[in-house]
Coordinates of C-alpha atoms in Angstrom, one line a residue:
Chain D
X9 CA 0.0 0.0 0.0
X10 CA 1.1 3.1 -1.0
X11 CA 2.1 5.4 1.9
X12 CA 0.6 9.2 1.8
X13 CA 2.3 12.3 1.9
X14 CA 0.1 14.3 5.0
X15 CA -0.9 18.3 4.1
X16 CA -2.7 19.8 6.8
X17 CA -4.1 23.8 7.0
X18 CA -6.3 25.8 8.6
X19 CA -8.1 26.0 5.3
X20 CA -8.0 26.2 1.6
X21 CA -4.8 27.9 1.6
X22 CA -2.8 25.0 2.3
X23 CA -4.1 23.3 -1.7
X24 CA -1.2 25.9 -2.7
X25 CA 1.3 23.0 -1.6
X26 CA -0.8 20.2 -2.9
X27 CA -0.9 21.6 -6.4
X28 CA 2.9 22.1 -6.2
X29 CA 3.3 18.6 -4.6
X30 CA 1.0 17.4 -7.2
X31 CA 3.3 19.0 -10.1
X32 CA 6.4 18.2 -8.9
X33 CA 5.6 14.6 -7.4
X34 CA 2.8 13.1 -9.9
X35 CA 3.5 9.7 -8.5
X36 CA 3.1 11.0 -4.5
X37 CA -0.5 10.1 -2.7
X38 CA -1.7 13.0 -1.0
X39 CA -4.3 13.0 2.4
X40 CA -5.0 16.9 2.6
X41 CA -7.0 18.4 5.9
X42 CA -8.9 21.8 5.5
X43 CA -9.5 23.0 8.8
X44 CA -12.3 25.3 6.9
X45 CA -14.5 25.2 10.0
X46 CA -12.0 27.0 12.5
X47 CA -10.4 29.3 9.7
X48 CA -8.2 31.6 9.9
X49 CA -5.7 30.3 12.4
X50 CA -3.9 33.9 11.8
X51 CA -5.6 35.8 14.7
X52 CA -5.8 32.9 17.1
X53 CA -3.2 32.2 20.2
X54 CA -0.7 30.0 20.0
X55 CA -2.0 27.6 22.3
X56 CA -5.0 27.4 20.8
X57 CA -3.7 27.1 16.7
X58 CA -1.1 24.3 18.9
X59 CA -3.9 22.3 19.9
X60 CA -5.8 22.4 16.8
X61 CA -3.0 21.1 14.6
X62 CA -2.6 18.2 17.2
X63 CA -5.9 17.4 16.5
X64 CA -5.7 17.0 13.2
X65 CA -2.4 15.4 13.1
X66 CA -3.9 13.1 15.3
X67 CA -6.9 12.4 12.8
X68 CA -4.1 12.3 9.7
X69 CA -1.6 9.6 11.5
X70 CA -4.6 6.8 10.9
X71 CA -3.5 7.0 7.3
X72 CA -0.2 6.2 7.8
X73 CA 1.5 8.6 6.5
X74 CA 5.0 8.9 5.7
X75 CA 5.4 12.6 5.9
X76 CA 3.4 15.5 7.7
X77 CA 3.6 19.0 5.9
X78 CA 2.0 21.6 8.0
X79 CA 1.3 23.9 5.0
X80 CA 0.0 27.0 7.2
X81 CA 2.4 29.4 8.1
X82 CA 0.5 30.1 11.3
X83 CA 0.6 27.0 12.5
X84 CA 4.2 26.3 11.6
X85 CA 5.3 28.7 13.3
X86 CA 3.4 28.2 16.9
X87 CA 3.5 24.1 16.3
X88 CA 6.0 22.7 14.4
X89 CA 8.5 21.6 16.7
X90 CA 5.3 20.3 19.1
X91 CA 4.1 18.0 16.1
X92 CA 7.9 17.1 15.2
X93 CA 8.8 16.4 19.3
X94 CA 5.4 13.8 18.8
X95 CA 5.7 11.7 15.9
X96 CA 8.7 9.5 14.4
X97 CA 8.3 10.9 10.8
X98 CA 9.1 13.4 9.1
X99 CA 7.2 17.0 9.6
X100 CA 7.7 19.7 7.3
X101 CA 6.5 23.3 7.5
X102 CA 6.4 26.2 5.1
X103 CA 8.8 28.6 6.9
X104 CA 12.0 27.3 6.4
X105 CA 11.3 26.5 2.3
X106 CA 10.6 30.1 1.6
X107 CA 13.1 31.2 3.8
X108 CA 15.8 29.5 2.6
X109 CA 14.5 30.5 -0.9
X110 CA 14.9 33.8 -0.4
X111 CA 18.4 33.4 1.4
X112 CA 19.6 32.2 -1.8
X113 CA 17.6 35.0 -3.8
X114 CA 18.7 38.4 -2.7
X115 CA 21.4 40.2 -3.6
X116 CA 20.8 43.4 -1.4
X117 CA 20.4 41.3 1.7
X118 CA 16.9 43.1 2.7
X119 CA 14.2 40.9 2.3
X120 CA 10.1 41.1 2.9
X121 CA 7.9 39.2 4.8
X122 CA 4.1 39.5 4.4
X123 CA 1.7 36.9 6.7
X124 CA -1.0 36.9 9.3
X125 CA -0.8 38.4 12.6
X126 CA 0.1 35.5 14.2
X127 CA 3.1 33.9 11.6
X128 CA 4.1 37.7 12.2
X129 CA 4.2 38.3 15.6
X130 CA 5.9 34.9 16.3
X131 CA 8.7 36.3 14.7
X132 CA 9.5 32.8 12.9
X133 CA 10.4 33.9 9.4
X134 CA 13.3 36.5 10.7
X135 CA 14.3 33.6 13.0
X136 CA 14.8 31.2 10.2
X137 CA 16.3 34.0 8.2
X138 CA 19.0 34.5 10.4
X139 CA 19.7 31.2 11.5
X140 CA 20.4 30.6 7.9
X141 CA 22.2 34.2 7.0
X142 CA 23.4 36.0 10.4
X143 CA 23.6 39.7 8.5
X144 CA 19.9 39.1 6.8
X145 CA 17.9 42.2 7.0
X146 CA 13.9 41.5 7.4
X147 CA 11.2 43.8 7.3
X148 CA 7.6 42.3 8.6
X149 CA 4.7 43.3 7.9
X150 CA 0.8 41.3 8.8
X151 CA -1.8 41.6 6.4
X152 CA -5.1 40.1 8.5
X153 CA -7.3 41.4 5.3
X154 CA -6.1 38.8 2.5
X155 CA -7.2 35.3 4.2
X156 CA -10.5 36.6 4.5
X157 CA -10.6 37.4 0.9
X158 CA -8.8 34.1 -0.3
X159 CA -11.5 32.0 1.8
X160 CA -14.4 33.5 -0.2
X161 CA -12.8 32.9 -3.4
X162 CA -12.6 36.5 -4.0
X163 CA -9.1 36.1 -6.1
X164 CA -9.7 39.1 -8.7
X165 CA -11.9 41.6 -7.8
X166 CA -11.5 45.2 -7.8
X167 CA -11.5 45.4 -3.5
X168 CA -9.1 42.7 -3.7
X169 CA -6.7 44.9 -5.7
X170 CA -7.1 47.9 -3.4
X171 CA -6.8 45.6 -0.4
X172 CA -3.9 44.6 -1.3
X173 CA -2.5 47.7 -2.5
X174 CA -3.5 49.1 0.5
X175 CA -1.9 46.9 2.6
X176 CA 1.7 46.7 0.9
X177 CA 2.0 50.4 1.4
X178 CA 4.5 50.4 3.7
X179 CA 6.9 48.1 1.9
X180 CA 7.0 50.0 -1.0
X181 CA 9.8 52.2 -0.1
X182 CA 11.9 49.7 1.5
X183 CA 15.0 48.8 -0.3
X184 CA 14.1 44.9 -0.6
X185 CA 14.2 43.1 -3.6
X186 CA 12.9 39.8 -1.7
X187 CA 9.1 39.2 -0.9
X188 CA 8.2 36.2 1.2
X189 CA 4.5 35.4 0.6
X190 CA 4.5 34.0 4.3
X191 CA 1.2 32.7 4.0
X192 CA -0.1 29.9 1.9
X193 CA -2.9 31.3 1.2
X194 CA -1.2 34.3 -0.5
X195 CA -0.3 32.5 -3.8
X196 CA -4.0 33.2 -4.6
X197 CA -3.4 36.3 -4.9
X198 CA 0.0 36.4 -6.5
X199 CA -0.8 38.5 -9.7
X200 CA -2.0 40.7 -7.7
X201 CA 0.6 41.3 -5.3
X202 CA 3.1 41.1 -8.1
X203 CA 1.4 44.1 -10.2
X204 CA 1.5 45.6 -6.6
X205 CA 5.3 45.4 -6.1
X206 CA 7.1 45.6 -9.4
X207 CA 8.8 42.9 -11.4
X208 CA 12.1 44.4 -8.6
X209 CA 11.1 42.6 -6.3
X210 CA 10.8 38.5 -6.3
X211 CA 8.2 37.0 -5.1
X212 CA 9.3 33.8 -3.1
X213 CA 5.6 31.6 -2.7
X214 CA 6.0 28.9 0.3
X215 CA 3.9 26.3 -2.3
X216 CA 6.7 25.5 -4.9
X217 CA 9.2 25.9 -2.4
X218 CA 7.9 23.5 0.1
X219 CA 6.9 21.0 -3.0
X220 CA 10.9 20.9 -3.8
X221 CA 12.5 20.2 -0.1
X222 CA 9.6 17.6 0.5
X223 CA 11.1 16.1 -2.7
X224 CA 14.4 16.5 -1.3
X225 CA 13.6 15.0 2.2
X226 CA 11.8 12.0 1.1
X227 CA 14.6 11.1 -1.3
X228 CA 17.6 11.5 1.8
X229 CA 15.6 9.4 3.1
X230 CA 14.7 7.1 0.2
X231 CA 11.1 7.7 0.8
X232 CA 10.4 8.3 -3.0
X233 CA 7.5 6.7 -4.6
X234 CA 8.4 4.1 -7.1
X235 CA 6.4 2.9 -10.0
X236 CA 3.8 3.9 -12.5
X237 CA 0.6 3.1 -10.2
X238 CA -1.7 6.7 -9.9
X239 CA -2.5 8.1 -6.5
X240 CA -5.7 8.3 -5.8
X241 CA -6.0 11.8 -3.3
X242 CA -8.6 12.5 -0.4
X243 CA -9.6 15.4 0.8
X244 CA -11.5 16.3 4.6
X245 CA -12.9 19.6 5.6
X246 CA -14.1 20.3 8.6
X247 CA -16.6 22.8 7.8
X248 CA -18.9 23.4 4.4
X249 CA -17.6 20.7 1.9
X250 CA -19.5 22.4 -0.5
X251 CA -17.6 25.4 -0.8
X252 CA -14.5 23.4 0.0
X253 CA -15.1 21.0 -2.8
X254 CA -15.7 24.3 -5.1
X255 CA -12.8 26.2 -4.3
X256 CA -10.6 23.1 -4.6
X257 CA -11.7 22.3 -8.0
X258 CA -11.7 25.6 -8.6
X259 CA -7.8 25.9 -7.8
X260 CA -6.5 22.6 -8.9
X261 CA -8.2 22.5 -11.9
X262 CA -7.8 20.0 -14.7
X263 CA -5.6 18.1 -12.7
X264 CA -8.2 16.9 -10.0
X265 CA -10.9 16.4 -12.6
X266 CA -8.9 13.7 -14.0
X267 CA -8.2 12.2 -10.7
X268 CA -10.4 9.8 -8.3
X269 CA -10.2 11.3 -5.6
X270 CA -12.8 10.7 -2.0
X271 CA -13.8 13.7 -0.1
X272 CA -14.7 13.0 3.2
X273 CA -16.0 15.3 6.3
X274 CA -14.8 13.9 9.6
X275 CA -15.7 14.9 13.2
X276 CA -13.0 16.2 14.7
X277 CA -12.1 18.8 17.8
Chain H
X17 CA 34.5 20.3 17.6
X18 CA 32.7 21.9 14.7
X19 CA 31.9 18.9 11.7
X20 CA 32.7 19.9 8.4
X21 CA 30.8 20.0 4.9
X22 CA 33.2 17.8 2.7
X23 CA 33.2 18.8 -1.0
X24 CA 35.2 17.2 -3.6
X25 CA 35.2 17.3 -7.4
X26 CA 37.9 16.6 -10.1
X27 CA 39.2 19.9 -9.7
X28 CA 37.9 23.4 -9.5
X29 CA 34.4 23.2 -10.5
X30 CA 33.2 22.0 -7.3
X31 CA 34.3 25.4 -6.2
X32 CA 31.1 26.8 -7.3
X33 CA 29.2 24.9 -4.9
X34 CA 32.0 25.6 -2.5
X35 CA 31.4 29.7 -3.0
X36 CA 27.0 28.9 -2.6
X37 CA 27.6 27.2 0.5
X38 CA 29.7 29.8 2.2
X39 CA 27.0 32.2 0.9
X40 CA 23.6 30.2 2.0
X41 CA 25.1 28.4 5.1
X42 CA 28.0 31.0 6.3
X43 CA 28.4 29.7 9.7
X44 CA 29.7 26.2 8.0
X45 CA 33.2 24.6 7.8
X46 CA 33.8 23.4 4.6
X47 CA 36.6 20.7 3.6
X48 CA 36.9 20.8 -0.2
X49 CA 39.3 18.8 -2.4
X50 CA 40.5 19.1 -6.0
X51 CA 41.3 16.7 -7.9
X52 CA 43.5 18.5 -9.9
X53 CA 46.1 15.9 -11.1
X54 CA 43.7 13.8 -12.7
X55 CA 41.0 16.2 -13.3
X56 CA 39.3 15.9 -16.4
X57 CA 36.7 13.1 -15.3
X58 CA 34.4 13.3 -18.3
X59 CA 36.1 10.9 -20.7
X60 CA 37.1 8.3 -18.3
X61 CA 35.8 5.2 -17.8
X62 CA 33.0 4.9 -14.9
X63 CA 35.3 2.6 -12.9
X64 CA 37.9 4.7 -13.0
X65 CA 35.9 7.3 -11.7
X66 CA 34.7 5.4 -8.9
X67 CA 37.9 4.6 -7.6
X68 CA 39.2 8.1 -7.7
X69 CA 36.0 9.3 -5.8
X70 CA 36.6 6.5 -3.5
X71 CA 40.2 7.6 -2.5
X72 CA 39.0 11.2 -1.7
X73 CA 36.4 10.2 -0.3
X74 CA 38.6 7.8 2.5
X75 CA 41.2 10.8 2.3
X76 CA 38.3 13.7 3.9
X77 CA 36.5 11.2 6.2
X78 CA 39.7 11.6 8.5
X79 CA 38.6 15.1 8.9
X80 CA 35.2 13.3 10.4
X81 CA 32.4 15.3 8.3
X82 CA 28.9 15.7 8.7
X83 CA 28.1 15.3 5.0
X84 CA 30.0 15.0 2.0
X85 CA 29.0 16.4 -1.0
X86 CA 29.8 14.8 -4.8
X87 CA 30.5 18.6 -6.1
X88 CA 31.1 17.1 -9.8
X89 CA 28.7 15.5 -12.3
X90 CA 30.6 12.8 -13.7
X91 CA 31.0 11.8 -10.3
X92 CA 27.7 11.7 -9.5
X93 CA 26.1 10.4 -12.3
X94 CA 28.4 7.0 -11.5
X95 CA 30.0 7.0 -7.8
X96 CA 26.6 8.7 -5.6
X97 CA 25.4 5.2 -5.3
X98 CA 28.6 3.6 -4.3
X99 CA 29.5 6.4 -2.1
X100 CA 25.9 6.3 -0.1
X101 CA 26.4 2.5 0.2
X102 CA 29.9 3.0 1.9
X103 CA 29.4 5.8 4.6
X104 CA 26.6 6.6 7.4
X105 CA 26.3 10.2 6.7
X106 CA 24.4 12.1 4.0
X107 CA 25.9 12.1 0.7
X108 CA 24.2 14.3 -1.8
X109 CA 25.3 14.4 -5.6
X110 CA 24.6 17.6 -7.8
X111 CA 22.3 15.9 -10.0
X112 CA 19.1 15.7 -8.3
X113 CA 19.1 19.3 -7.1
X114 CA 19.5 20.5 -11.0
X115 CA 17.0 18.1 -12.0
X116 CA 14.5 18.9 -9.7
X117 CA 15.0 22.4 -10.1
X118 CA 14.6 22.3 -13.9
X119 CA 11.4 19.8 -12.9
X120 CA 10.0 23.0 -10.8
X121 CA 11.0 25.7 -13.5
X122 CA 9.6 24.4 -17.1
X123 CA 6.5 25.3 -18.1
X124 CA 6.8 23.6 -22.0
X125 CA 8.0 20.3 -20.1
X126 CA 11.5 20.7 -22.3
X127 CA 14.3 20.8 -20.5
X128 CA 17.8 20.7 -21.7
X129 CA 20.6 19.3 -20.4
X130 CA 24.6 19.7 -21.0
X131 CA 27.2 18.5 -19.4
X132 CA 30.5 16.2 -19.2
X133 CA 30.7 12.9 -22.1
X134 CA 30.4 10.6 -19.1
X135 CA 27.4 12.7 -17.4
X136 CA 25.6 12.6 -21.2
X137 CA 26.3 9.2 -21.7
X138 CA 25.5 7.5 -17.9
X139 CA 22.2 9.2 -18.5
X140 CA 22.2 10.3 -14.9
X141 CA 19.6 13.4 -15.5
X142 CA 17.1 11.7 -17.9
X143 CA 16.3 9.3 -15.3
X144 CA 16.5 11.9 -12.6
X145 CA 13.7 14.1 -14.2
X146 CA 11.7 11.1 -15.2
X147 CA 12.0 9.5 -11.8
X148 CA 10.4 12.6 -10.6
X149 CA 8.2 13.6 -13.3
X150 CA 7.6 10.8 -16.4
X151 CA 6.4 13.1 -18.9
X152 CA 8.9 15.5 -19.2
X153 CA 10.9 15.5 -22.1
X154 CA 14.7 15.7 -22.1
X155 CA 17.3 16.7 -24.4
X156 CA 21.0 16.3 -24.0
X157 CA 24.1 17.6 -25.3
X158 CA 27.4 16.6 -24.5
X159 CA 29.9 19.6 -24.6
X160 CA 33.7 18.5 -23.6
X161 CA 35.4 21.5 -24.8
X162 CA 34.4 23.4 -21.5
X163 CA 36.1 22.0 -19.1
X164 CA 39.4 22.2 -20.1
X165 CA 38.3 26.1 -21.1
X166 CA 37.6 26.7 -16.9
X167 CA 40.4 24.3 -15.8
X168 CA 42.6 26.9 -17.4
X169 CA 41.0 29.9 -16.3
X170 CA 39.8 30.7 -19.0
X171 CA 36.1 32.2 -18.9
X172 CA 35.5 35.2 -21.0
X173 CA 37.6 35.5 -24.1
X174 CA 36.9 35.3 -27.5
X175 CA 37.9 31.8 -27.5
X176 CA 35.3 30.8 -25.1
X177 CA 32.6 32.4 -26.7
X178 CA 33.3 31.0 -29.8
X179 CA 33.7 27.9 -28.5
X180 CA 30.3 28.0 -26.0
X181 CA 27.9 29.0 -29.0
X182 CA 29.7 26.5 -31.4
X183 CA 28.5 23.4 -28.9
X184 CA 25.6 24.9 -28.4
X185 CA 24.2 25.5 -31.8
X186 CA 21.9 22.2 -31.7
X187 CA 20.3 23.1 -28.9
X188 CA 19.2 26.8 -30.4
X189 CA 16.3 25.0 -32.6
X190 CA 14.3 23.1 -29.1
X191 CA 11.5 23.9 -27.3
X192 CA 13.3 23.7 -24.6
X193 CA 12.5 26.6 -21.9
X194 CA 14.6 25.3 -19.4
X195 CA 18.5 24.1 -19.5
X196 CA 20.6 22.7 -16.5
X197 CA 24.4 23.2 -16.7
X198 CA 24.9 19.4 -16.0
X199 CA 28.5 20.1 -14.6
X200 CA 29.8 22.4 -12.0
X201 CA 32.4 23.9 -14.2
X202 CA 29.9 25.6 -16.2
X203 CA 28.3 28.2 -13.9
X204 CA 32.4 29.6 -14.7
X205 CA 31.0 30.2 -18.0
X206 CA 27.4 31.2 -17.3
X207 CA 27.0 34.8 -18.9
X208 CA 28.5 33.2 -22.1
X209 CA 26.3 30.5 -22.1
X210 CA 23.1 32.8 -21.0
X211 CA 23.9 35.1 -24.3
X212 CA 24.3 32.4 -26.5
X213 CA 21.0 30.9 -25.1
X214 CA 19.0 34.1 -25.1
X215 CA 16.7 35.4 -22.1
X216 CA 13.4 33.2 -22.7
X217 CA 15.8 29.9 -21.4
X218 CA 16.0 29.3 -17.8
X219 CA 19.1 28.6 -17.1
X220 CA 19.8 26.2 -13.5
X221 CA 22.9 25.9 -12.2
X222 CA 23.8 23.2 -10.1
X223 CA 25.5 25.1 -7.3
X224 CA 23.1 27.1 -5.8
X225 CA 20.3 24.0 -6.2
X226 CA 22.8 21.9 -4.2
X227 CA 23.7 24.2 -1.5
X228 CA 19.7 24.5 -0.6
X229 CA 19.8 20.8 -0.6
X230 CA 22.7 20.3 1.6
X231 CA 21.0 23.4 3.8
X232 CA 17.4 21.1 3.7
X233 CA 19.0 18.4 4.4
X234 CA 21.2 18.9 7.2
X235 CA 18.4 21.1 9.0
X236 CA 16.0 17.6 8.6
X237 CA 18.8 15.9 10.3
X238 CA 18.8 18.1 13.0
X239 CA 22.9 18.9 12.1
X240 CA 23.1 22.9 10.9
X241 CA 25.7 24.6 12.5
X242 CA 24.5 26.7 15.8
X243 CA 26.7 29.6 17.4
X244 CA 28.5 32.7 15.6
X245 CA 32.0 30.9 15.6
X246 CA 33.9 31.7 12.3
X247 CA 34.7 28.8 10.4
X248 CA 38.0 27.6 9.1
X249 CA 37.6 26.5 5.8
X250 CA 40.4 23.7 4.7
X251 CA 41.3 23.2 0.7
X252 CA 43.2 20.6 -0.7
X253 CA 44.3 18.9 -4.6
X254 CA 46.1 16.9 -5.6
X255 CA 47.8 18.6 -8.4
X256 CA 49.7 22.0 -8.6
X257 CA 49.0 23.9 -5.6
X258 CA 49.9 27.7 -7.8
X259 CA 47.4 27.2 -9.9
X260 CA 44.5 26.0 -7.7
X261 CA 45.3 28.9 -5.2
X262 CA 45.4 31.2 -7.7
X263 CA 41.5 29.9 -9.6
X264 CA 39.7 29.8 -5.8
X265 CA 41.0 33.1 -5.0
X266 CA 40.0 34.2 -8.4
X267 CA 36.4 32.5 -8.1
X268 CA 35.6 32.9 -4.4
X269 CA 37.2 36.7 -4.1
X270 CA 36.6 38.7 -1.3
X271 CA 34.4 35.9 0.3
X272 CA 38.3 34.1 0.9
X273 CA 40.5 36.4 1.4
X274 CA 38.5 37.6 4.9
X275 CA 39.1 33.8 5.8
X276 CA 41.4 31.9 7.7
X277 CA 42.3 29.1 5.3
X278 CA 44.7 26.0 5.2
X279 CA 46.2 25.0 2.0
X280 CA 47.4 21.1 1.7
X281 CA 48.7 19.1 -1.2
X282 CA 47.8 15.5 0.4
X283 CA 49.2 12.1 -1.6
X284 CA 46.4 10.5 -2.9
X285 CA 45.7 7.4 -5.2

């Protein structure tokens, strides 16, 4: 039986990994949980956002799976090392990918990070910078208004653009060249925040990033699915699966329509 | 004790991975040797090639490092799996990091590959891009005039740019959007190769790719380096010791010559 990889979020922002995982690892078996009932994790305390992701790590281990990816920057950076001290395989968040991604990206040494109040104010993307790069310079900044946004499936819209505008604001004079999308739900709105900021600045989105060092991982640990045999994905919400199930289609497109894939709602909390 | 990153190659082009690692990881001691007396690799036979790896390899594990890293294609594509099977720790090759890179980048699902006559002909990163993604389509091109052009120090003349769009002429005509420099001399040679090439091809060099591996890797392994203590890098080859000096301090520049460094001409082989 072929063993899943585990994505986990406090919603739909965590399918930005999946598609990546998807793209990058065709052969992989993913078990995603949308914690679409409890959305957003962002303003919640760290206890709390700690206790949910147990919880659904907890419901996720039943599958087996061979790897956990917490793809929520909120919830990597309040739980990782909790859901890491707890279980014998490997758990990956989203923090370290797109930091180390944009370590290897500037070249003025002053990079951007946009993410929720919480990934913010834990202070976990300047961390990881500077473990990596002692002399990194990082400017934060939280944007509480995109989730919200994302969640509706409001991707395009004319008071998405001025949200967003809005909110960058104060990055625009800033001499970075380096923009961490610190929040998986932000590769939504990536067009968006790229007219926003210039073709400067790069854009580092956790979703590719995080798809490329769970590729790396697995193979160091020869963990790499052999063979031509298709996954076949599920999906639990644990809120509307309605709107789950629309926005998911909605954002993986083609590729899950040609997929089998079960969607499930479980009770959990 | 601080463990050290051991990099080896056949001769100087593992210094491009040398100069990425000092840049992403800066607080890591890196052991690299040269196999300058017998460098180039690319036309010997595979066997030989393993038994030189081999001997460096049993030369830098005296040093006791944390890693070692295959810093040269031709290596890779036919010692990684002999290597892996012979030591504990992590040994990473240069291959899969360019492959999955290029897997990451293309959008037409063409990618290119050039690189030594014994990387081209082991077929090392066809099957690494169809192990991770079977549809893409690969094209290869051997090109064994340009390491002999770096091994001299020779990176921008006329010469070179002859000789760099000569080799690459049947590549111009491909769909290709995306083309890894399969060998780590060739990021010497990169703004040759990225006019000859022209803007709309991506261009991955194995250096940078393998120095975020190496920086995944160890941190999933729990082994990045903590603290602020300088490190004390160590270079050895095993040919002329002038000329070696003289290319590292060339290629690595300021980075260097702000470090403390030991120079050694071990017997090897």
């Amino acid at each position: 039986m072929q063993q899943p990889i585990a994505i986990l979020d406090s919603g739909v922002g965590g399918l930005t990994v999946v598609k990546e995982v998807m793209r990058q690892l065709p052969r992989e078996k993913i078990i995603y949980f949308g914690d679409t009932a409890r959305t957003p994790y962002g303003p919640r305390p760290a206890e709390e956002v700690t206790r949910f992701t147990r919880e659904i790590v907890d419901y996720l281990i039943q599958y087996r799976p061979k790897m956990i990816v917490i793809a929520c920057n909120t919830a990597t950076a309040v739980a990782l090392e909790d859901i890491q001290s707890r279980v014998i395989i490997p758990v990956v968040g989203v923090i370290y990918p797109g930091a180390r991604a944009a370590n290897s990206s500037t070249q003025t040494g002053v990079v951007g990070v946009i993410g929720t109040e919480g990934t913010i104010r834990s202070g976990a993307y300047e961390h990881a910078l500077k473990h990596l790069s002692p002399t990194i310079d990082v400017i934060s900044l939280a944007c509480p208004r995109f989730v919200p946004l994302v969640e509706q499936g409001n991707f395009r819209s004319e008071e998405t653009f001025e949200t967003v505008r809005a909110s960058l604001q104060p990055l625009k004079s800033d001499k970075l060249d380096t923009l961490i999308l610190g929040c998986t739900h932000y590769p939504f709105l990536v067009e968006t925040i790229a007219e926003v900021m210039g073709k400067d600045v790069n854009l580092i989105s956790s979703d590719g990033e995080t798809a490329r060092e769970v590729s790396t991982i697995l193979q160091d640990r020869n963990r790499l699915q052999q063979g031509e045999a298709v996954p076949v994905h599920q999906f639990f919400c644990s809120g509307d699966p309605v709107m789950f199930k629309r926005i998911t289609q909605q954002w993986l497109g083609e590729q899950i329509e040609l997929m089998p894939i079960v969607w499930q709602v479980p009770k959990i909390g």
